[in-house]
């Protein structure tokens, strides 16, 4: 299994541009999450999904959108990029909540200039 | 969400044991205690988790206080590769509005000296 994969690894955007961060997992996990991590800080939850077709906001959803059309894919869309969105973005998945492990992707480092 | 408190940083020497403390005085009866770590420039990785009893795995041991208000992650013989940020997190159950999200604090930066 590849686990959780994310593309791209790095990206530089200009203010006002849009982009989609891709996330795919091959473990047939129901739950998927998008986090962002600012320098020297812990991770903050942007959006999550409990299954295909079901998504909901986390702590910091403003400026982002998600969709979950399949179990495997959970893309994160940035509309009208702003410098405050400069961060490292991590996608994660887990089979079930409570005891189970959450698996993280390698991250996408995004800079908005 | 119940909160955890960890020291900002700790230091250890290679091949010595490391005890990383975590306080979680407002833990609820159904919260699991999870430990993740994040190596430089990588995503977090699972270390260990437990509910009430002490737990061991190939990476570490988790000692949970009898009242569950604190726990300690134990690395039995630290290596240079164990230098990372260690996060102690309370894992919420499904149901309600939490949906199993992990709430990350700032964690403990572990430095391992050769």
PDB file of C-alpha atoms in Angstrom:
ATOM      1  CA  UNK A   1       0.000   0.000   0.000  1.00  0.00           C
ATOM      2  CA  UNK A   2       1.147   3.524  -0.778  1.00  0.00           C
ATOM      3  CA  UNK A   3      -0.808   4.872   2.197  1.00  0.00           C
ATOM      4  CA  UNK A   4      -1.716   8.548   1.918  1.00  0.00           C
ATOM      5  CA  UNK A   5      -0.240  10.406  -1.029  1.00  0.00           C
ATOM      6  CA  UNK A   6      -0.335  14.156  -1.674  1.00  0.00           C
ATOM      7  CA  UNK A   7       0.489  16.240  -4.701  1.00  0.00           C
ATOM      8  CA  UNK A   8       2.162  18.581  -5.319  1.00  0.00           C
ATOM      9  CA  UNK A   9       5.001  18.580  -2.775  1.00  0.00           C
ATOM     10  CA  UNK A  10       5.675  22.282  -3.202  1.00  0.00           C
ATOM     11  CA  UNK A  11       3.811  25.148  -4.830  1.00  0.00           C
ATOM     12  CA  UNK A  12       4.147  28.910  -5.080  1.00  0.00           C
ATOM     13  CA  UNK A  13       0.984  30.871  -5.834  1.00  0.00           C
ATOM     14  CA  UNK A  14       0.361  34.513  -6.506  1.00  0.00           C
ATOM     15  CA  UNK A  15      -2.292  36.353  -4.500  1.00  0.00           C
ATOM     16  CA  UNK A  16      -5.707  35.725  -6.006  1.00  0.00           C
ATOM     17  CA  UNK A  17      -4.772  32.512  -7.828  1.00  0.00           C
ATOM     18  CA  UNK A  18      -6.560  29.239  -7.183  1.00  0.00           C
ATOM     19  CA  UNK A  19      -5.342  25.674  -6.926  1.00  0.00           C
ATOM     20  CA  UNK A  20      -6.325  22.197  -5.814  1.00  0.00           C
ATOM     21  CA  UNK A  21      -4.256  20.108  -3.431  1.00  0.00           C
ATOM     22  CA  UNK A  22      -4.708  16.427  -4.183  1.00  0.00           C
ATOM     23  CA  UNK A  23      -4.957  13.680  -1.574  1.00  0.00           C
ATOM     24  CA  UNK A  24      -5.443   9.964  -2.201  1.00  0.00           C
ATOM     25  CA  UNK A  25      -5.459   6.993   0.153  1.00  0.00           C
ATOM     26  CA  UNK A  26      -5.485   3.333  -0.827  1.00  0.00           C
ATOM     27  CA  UNK A  27      -6.443   1.839   2.535  1.00  0.00           C
ATOM     28  CA  UNK A  28     -10.223   2.035   2.030  1.00  0.00           C
ATOM     29  CA  UNK A  29     -10.511   4.412   4.973  1.00  0.00           C
ATOM     30  CA  UNK A  30     -13.813   6.136   5.554  1.00  0.00           C
ATOM     31  CA  UNK A  31     -12.516   9.166   7.430  1.00  0.00           C
ATOM     32  CA  UNK A  32     -10.286  11.745   5.784  1.00  0.00           C
ATOM     33  CA  UNK A  33      -8.945  15.058   7.062  1.00  0.00           C
ATOM     34  CA  UNK A  34      -7.151  18.161   5.889  1.00  0.00           C
ATOM     35  CA  UNK A  35      -4.877  19.984   8.344  1.00  0.00           C
ATOM     36  CA  UNK A  36      -2.630  22.996   7.991  1.00  0.00           C
ATOM     37  CA  UNK A  37       0.505  23.642   9.982  1.00  0.00           C
ATOM     38  CA  UNK A  38       1.968  27.108  10.339  1.00  0.00           C
ATOM     39  CA  UNK A  39       5.638  27.481  11.345  1.00  0.00           C
ATOM     40  CA  UNK A  40       6.328  26.356  14.917  1.00  0.00           C
ATOM     41  CA  UNK A  41       2.708  25.455  15.537  1.00  0.00           C
ATOM     42  CA  UNK A  42       0.632  22.316  15.838  1.00  0.00           C
ATOM     43  CA  UNK A  43      -1.786  21.170  13.149  1.00  0.00           C
ATOM     44  CA  UNK A  44      -5.202  22.764  12.733  1.00  0.00           C
ATOM     45  CA  UNK A  45      -8.131  20.979  11.112  1.00  0.00           C
ATOM     46  CA  UNK A  46      -9.518  22.604   7.954  1.00  0.00           C
ATOM     47  CA  UNK A  47     -12.133  20.114   6.733  1.00  0.00           C
ATOM     48  CA  UNK A  48     -12.961  16.488   7.281  1.00  0.00           C
ATOM     49  CA  UNK A  49     -15.060  13.786   5.659  1.00  0.00           C
ATOM     50  CA  UNK A  50     -16.678  10.687   7.124  1.00  0.00           C
ATOM     51  CA  UNK A  51     -17.343   9.037   3.789  1.00  0.00           C
ATOM     52  CA  UNK A  52     -17.965   9.660   0.120  1.00  0.00           C
ATOM     53  CA  UNK A  53     -20.360  12.559  -0.325  1.00  0.00           C
ATOM     54  CA  UNK A  54     -20.117  13.750   3.296  1.00  0.00           C
ATOM     55  CA  UNK A  55     -17.879  16.622   4.346  1.00  0.00           C
ATOM     56  CA  UNK A  56     -17.862  19.162   7.147  1.00  0.00           C
ATOM     57  CA  UNK A  57     -15.898  22.145   8.391  1.00  0.00           C
ATOM     58  CA  UNK A  58     -13.104  21.965  10.915  1.00  0.00           C
ATOM     59  CA  UNK A  59     -11.531  24.775  12.927  1.00  0.00           C
ATOM     60  CA  UNK A  60     -10.198  26.937  10.067  1.00  0.00           C
ATOM     61  CA  UNK A  61     -12.319  26.374   6.909  1.00  0.00           C
ATOM     62  CA  UNK A  62     -12.440  29.940   5.544  1.00  0.00           C
ATOM     63  CA  UNK A  63     -10.883  30.259   2.103  1.00  0.00           C
ATOM     64  CA  UNK A  64     -11.047  26.520   1.374  1.00  0.00           C
ATOM     65  CA  UNK A  65     -13.438  24.034  -0.142  1.00  0.00           C
ATOM     66  CA  UNK A  66     -13.466  20.243  -0.333  1.00  0.00           C
ATOM     67  CA  UNK A  67     -15.299  17.463  -2.082  1.00  0.00           C
ATOM     68  CA  UNK A  68     -15.390  13.692  -1.583  1.00  0.00           C
ATOM     69  CA  UNK A  69     -16.793  11.951  -4.627  1.00  0.00           C
ATOM     70  CA  UNK A  70     -14.916   8.689  -3.963  1.00  0.00           C
ATOM     71  CA  UNK A  71     -13.619   6.887  -0.885  1.00  0.00           C
ATOM     72  CA  UNK A  72     -10.036   7.282  -2.098  1.00  0.00           C
ATOM     73  CA  UNK A  73      -9.832  10.987  -2.998  1.00  0.00           C
ATOM     74  CA  UNK A  74     -10.273  14.107  -0.891  1.00  0.00           C
ATOM     75  CA  UNK A  75      -9.074  17.210  -2.781  1.00  0.00           C
ATOM     76  CA  UNK A  76      -8.724  20.594  -1.085  1.00  0.00           C
ATOM     77  CA  UNK A  77      -9.486  23.668  -3.174  1.00  0.00           C
ATOM     78  CA  UNK A  78      -8.027  27.092  -2.457  1.00  0.00           C
ATOM     79  CA  UNK A  79      -9.931  29.934  -4.065  1.00  0.00           C
ATOM     80  CA  UNK A  80      -8.406  33.416  -4.264  1.00  0.00           C
ATOM     81  CA  UNK A  81      -5.166  32.553  -2.465  1.00  0.00           C
ATOM     82  CA  UNK A  82      -3.997  34.945   0.257  1.00  0.00           C
ATOM     83  CA  UNK A  83      -0.623  35.247   2.042  1.00  0.00           C
ATOM     84  CA  UNK A  84      -2.312  33.966   5.223  1.00  0.00           C
ATOM     85  CA  UNK A  85      -2.704  30.604   3.480  1.00  0.00           C
ATOM     86  CA  UNK A  86       1.039  30.112   3.306  1.00  0.00           C
ATOM     87  CA  UNK A  87       1.454  26.913   5.264  1.00  0.00           C
ATOM     88  CA  UNK A  88       2.186  23.212   5.081  1.00  0.00           C
ATOM     89  CA  UNK A  89      -0.923  21.168   4.332  1.00  0.00           C
ATOM     90  CA  UNK A  90      -1.337  17.597   5.527  1.00  0.00           C
ATOM     91  CA  UNK A  91      -3.967  15.136   4.479  1.00  0.00           C
ATOM     92  CA  UNK A  92      -4.788  12.220   6.771  1.00  0.00           C
ATOM     93  CA  UNK A  93      -7.099   9.228   6.889  1.00  0.00           C
ATOM     94  CA  UNK A  94      -8.298   6.648   9.354  1.00  0.00           C
ATOM     95  CA  UNK A  95     -10.541   3.610   9.176  1.00  0.00           C
ATOM     96  CA  UNK A  96     -12.607   4.380  12.268  1.00  0.00           C
ATOM     97  CA  UNK A  97     -12.438   6.772  15.164  1.00  0.00           C
ATOM     98  CA  UNK A  98     -11.550   6.147  18.763  1.00  0.00           C
ATOM     99  CA  UNK A  99      -8.786   3.617  18.905  1.00  0.00           C
ATOM    100  CA  UNK A 100      -7.582   3.599  15.350  1.00  0.00           C
ATOM    101  CA  UNK A 101      -4.445   5.187  13.974  1.00  0.00           C
ATOM    102  CA  UNK A 102      -4.594   8.256  11.775  1.00  0.00           C
ATOM    103  CA  UNK A 103      -2.246   8.067   8.798  1.00  0.00           C
ATOM    104  CA  UNK A 104      -0.731  11.258   7.419  1.00  0.00           C
ATOM    105  CA  UNK A 105       0.549  12.145   3.998  1.00  0.00           C
ATOM    106  CA  UNK A 106       3.950  13.788   3.443  1.00  0.00           C
ATOM    107  CA  UNK A 107       2.491  17.277   3.113  1.00  0.00           C
ATOM    108  CA  UNK A 108       2.286  20.065   0.550  1.00  0.00           C
ATOM    109  CA  UNK A 109       4.306  23.195   1.250  1.00  0.00           C
ATOM    110  CA  UNK A 110       2.408  26.175  -0.155  1.00  0.00           C
ATOM    111  CA  UNK A 111       3.702  29.733  -0.405  1.00  0.00           C
ATOM    112  CA  UNK A 112       1.429  32.605  -1.456  1.00  0.00           C
ATOM    113  CA  UNK A 113       3.237  35.730  -2.598  1.00  0.00           C
TER     114      UNK A 113
ATOM    115  CA  UNK B   1     -12.345  19.095  23.419  1.00  0.00           C
ATOM    116  CA  UNK B   2     -10.295  18.067  26.406  1.00  0.00           C
ATOM    117  CA  UNK B   3      -6.903  19.741  26.463  1.00  0.00           C
ATOM    118  CA  UNK B   4      -3.411  18.364  27.033  1.00  0.00           C
ATOM    119  CA  UNK B   5      -0.374  20.079  28.546  1.00  0.00           C
ATOM    120  CA  UNK B   6       3.181  19.130  27.613  1.00  0.00           C
ATOM    121  CA  UNK B   7       6.588  20.678  28.285  1.00  0.00           C
ATOM    122  CA  UNK B   8       7.833  22.781  25.379  1.00  0.00           C
ATOM    123  CA  UNK B   9      11.119  20.910  25.081  1.00  0.00           C
ATOM    124  CA  UNK B  10      13.189  18.092  26.535  1.00  0.00           C
ATOM    125  CA  UNK B  11      16.693  16.798  25.956  1.00  0.00           C
ATOM    126  CA  UNK B  12      18.187  13.362  26.152  1.00  0.00           C
ATOM    127  CA  UNK B  13      21.396  11.538  25.376  1.00  0.00           C
ATOM    128  CA  UNK B  14      21.539   8.764  22.845  1.00  0.00           C
ATOM    129  CA  UNK B  15      20.818   5.266  24.194  1.00  0.00           C
ATOM    130  CA  UNK B  16      19.295   6.643  27.400  1.00  0.00           C
ATOM    131  CA  UNK B  17      15.592   6.316  28.289  1.00  0.00           C
ATOM    132  CA  UNK B  18      13.313   9.296  27.756  1.00  0.00           C
ATOM    133  CA  UNK B  19      10.116   9.996  29.687  1.00  0.00           C
ATOM    134  CA  UNK B  20       7.821  12.497  27.998  1.00  0.00           C
ATOM    135  CA  UNK B  21       5.001  13.683  30.303  1.00  0.00           C
ATOM    136  CA  UNK B  22       1.502  14.804  29.404  1.00  0.00           C
ATOM    137  CA  UNK B  23      -1.246  16.201  31.620  1.00  0.00           C
ATOM    138  CA  UNK B  24      -4.889  15.837  30.644  1.00  0.00           C
ATOM    139  CA  UNK B  25      -6.891  16.594  33.752  1.00  0.00           C
ATOM    140  CA  UNK B  26     -10.209  17.093  31.895  1.00  0.00           C
ATOM    141  CA  UNK B  27     -10.091  13.790  30.025  1.00  0.00           C
ATOM    142  CA  UNK B  28     -13.461  12.100  29.599  1.00  0.00           C
ATOM    143  CA  UNK B  29     -14.110   8.437  30.223  1.00  0.00           C
ATOM    144  CA  UNK B  30     -14.207   7.549  26.517  1.00  0.00           C
ATOM    145  CA  UNK B  31     -11.150   9.531  25.380  1.00  0.00           C
ATOM    146  CA  UNK B  32      -8.214   7.517  24.133  1.00  0.00           C
ATOM    147  CA  UNK B  33      -4.723   8.922  24.740  1.00  0.00           C
ATOM    148  CA  UNK B  34      -2.760   9.061  21.500  1.00  0.00           C
ATOM    149  CA  UNK B  35       0.862   9.933  20.911  1.00  0.00           C
ATOM    150  CA  UNK B  36       2.113  11.046  17.535  1.00  0.00           C
ATOM    151  CA  UNK B  37       5.488  12.385  16.556  1.00  0.00           C
ATOM    152  CA  UNK B  38       6.637  14.583  13.719  1.00  0.00           C
ATOM    153  CA  UNK B  39      10.132  14.304  12.370  1.00  0.00           C
ATOM    154  CA  UNK B  40      11.564  17.382  10.635  1.00  0.00           C
ATOM    155  CA  UNK B  41       9.858  18.126   7.306  1.00  0.00           C
ATOM    156  CA  UNK B  42       7.538  15.123   7.562  1.00  0.00           C
ATOM    157  CA  UNK B  43       3.917  14.455   8.388  1.00  0.00           C
ATOM    158  CA  UNK B  44       3.009  13.233  11.868  1.00  0.00           C
ATOM    159  CA  UNK B  45       3.312   9.517  12.507  1.00  0.00           C
ATOM    160  CA  UNK B  46       1.521   7.367  15.031  1.00  0.00           C
ATOM    161  CA  UNK B  47       3.534   6.212  18.032  1.00  0.00           C
ATOM    162  CA  UNK B  48       1.151   4.586  20.499  1.00  0.00           C
ATOM    163  CA  UNK B  49      -2.272   4.909  22.088  1.00  0.00           C
ATOM    164  CA  UNK B  50      -4.116   3.627  25.149  1.00  0.00           C
ATOM    165  CA  UNK B  51      -7.298   3.945  27.155  1.00  0.00           C
ATOM    166  CA  UNK B  52      -6.687   2.813  30.738  1.00  0.00           C
ATOM    167  CA  UNK B  53      -3.926   0.209  30.872  1.00  0.00           C
ATOM    168  CA  UNK B  54      -0.249   0.678  30.135  1.00  0.00           C
ATOM    169  CA  UNK B  55       0.663  -0.213  26.571  1.00  0.00           C
ATOM    170  CA  UNK B  56       3.831  -1.367  24.856  1.00  0.00           C
ATOM    171  CA  UNK B  57       4.775  -1.596  21.216  1.00  0.00           C
ATOM    172  CA  UNK B  58       7.974  -1.786  19.214  1.00  0.00           C
ATOM    173  CA  UNK B  59       8.431   1.989  19.287  1.00  0.00           C
ATOM    174  CA  UNK B  60       7.581   2.953  22.853  1.00  0.00           C
ATOM    175  CA  UNK B  61       5.636   2.363  26.039  1.00  0.00           C
ATOM    176  CA  UNK B  62       2.717   4.371  27.352  1.00  0.00           C
ATOM    177  CA  UNK B  63       2.189   4.634  31.093  1.00  0.00           C
ATOM    178  CA  UNK B  64      -1.255   5.924  32.092  1.00  0.00           C
ATOM    179  CA  UNK B  65      -1.970   7.182  35.593  1.00  0.00           C
ATOM    180  CA  UNK B  66      -4.661   5.377  37.520  1.00  0.00           C
ATOM    181  CA  UNK B  67      -6.929   8.460  37.473  1.00  0.00           C
ATOM    182  CA  UNK B  68      -6.105   8.957  33.751  1.00  0.00           C
ATOM    183  CA  UNK B  69      -5.291  12.616  34.328  1.00  0.00           C
ATOM    184  CA  UNK B  70      -1.744  12.187  33.113  1.00  0.00           C
ATOM    185  CA  UNK B  71       0.352   9.863  30.998  1.00  0.00           C
ATOM    186  CA  UNK B  72       3.997   9.336  30.091  1.00  0.00           C
ATOM    187  CA  UNK B  73       5.480   8.244  26.798  1.00  0.00           C
ATOM    188  CA  UNK B  74       8.605   6.197  27.372  1.00  0.00           C
ATOM    189  CA  UNK B  75      11.299   5.731  24.750  1.00  0.00           C
ATOM    190  CA  UNK B  76      13.456   3.000  26.196  1.00  0.00           C
ATOM    191  CA  UNK B  77      16.681   3.829  24.349  1.00  0.00           C
ATOM    192  CA  UNK B  78      16.653   7.119  22.493  1.00  0.00           C
ATOM    193  CA  UNK B  79      18.366   7.292  19.136  1.00  0.00           C
ATOM    194  CA  UNK B  80      19.197  10.313  16.994  1.00  0.00           C
ATOM    195  CA  UNK B  81      16.282   9.330  14.782  1.00  0.00           C
ATOM    196  CA  UNK B  82      13.894   9.890  17.722  1.00  0.00           C
ATOM    197  CA  UNK B  83      14.554  13.643  17.639  1.00  0.00           C
ATOM    198  CA  UNK B  84      11.132  15.038  16.790  1.00  0.00           C
ATOM    199  CA  UNK B  85       8.121  16.928  18.094  1.00  0.00           C
ATOM    200  CA  UNK B  86       5.969  14.615  20.215  1.00  0.00           C
ATOM    201  CA  UNK B  87       2.253  15.314  20.478  1.00  0.00           C
ATOM    202  CA  UNK B  88      -0.010  13.962  23.194  1.00  0.00           C
ATOM    203  CA  UNK B  89      -3.593  14.027  21.918  1.00  0.00           C
ATOM    204  CA  UNK B  90      -6.933  12.930  23.257  1.00  0.00           C
ATOM    205  CA  UNK B  91      -8.843  11.042  20.590  1.00  0.00           C
ATOM    206  CA  UNK B  92     -12.556  11.701  20.492  1.00  0.00           C
ATOM    207  CA  UNK B  93     -15.010   8.998  19.566  1.00  0.00           C
ATOM    208  CA  UNK B  94     -17.425   9.000  16.665  1.00  0.00           C
ATOM    209  CA  UNK B  95     -20.797  10.492  17.266  1.00  0.00           C
ATOM    210  CA  UNK B  96     -21.583  14.002  18.254  1.00  0.00           C
ATOM    211  CA  UNK B  97     -19.688  16.510  16.163  1.00  0.00           C
ATOM    212  CA  UNK B  98     -16.083  15.440  16.660  1.00  0.00           C
ATOM    213  CA  UNK B  99     -15.791  12.676  14.053  1.00  0.00           C
ATOM    214  CA  UNK B 100     -12.476  11.516  15.354  1.00  0.00           C
ATOM    215  CA  UNK B 101     -10.469  14.617  14.642  1.00  0.00           C
ATOM    216  CA  UNK B 102      -7.163  14.999  16.425  1.00  0.00           C
ATOM    217  CA  UNK B 103      -6.564  18.302  18.180  1.00  0.00           C
ATOM    218  CA  UNK B 104      -2.862  19.066  18.067  1.00  0.00           C
ATOM    219  CA  UNK B 105      -1.186  21.303  20.625  1.00  0.00           C
ATOM    220  CA  UNK B 106       2.369  22.542  20.230  1.00  0.00           C
ATOM    221  CA  UNK B 107       3.905  19.315  21.497  1.00  0.00           C
ATOM    222  CA  UNK B 108       7.288  18.651  23.078  1.00  0.00           C
ATOM    223  CA  UNK B 109      10.433  19.160  21.035  1.00  0.00           C
ATOM    224  CA  UNK B 110      12.772  16.290  21.877  1.00  0.00           C
ATOM    225  CA  UNK B 111      16.470  16.842  21.246  1.00  0.00           C
ATOM    226  CA  UNK B 112      18.742  13.783  21.365  1.00  0.00           C
ATOM    227  CA  UNK B 113      22.441  14.358  21.876  1.00  0.00           C
ATOM    228  CA  UNK B 114      25.033  11.916  20.499  1.00  0.00           C
TER     229      UNK B 114
END
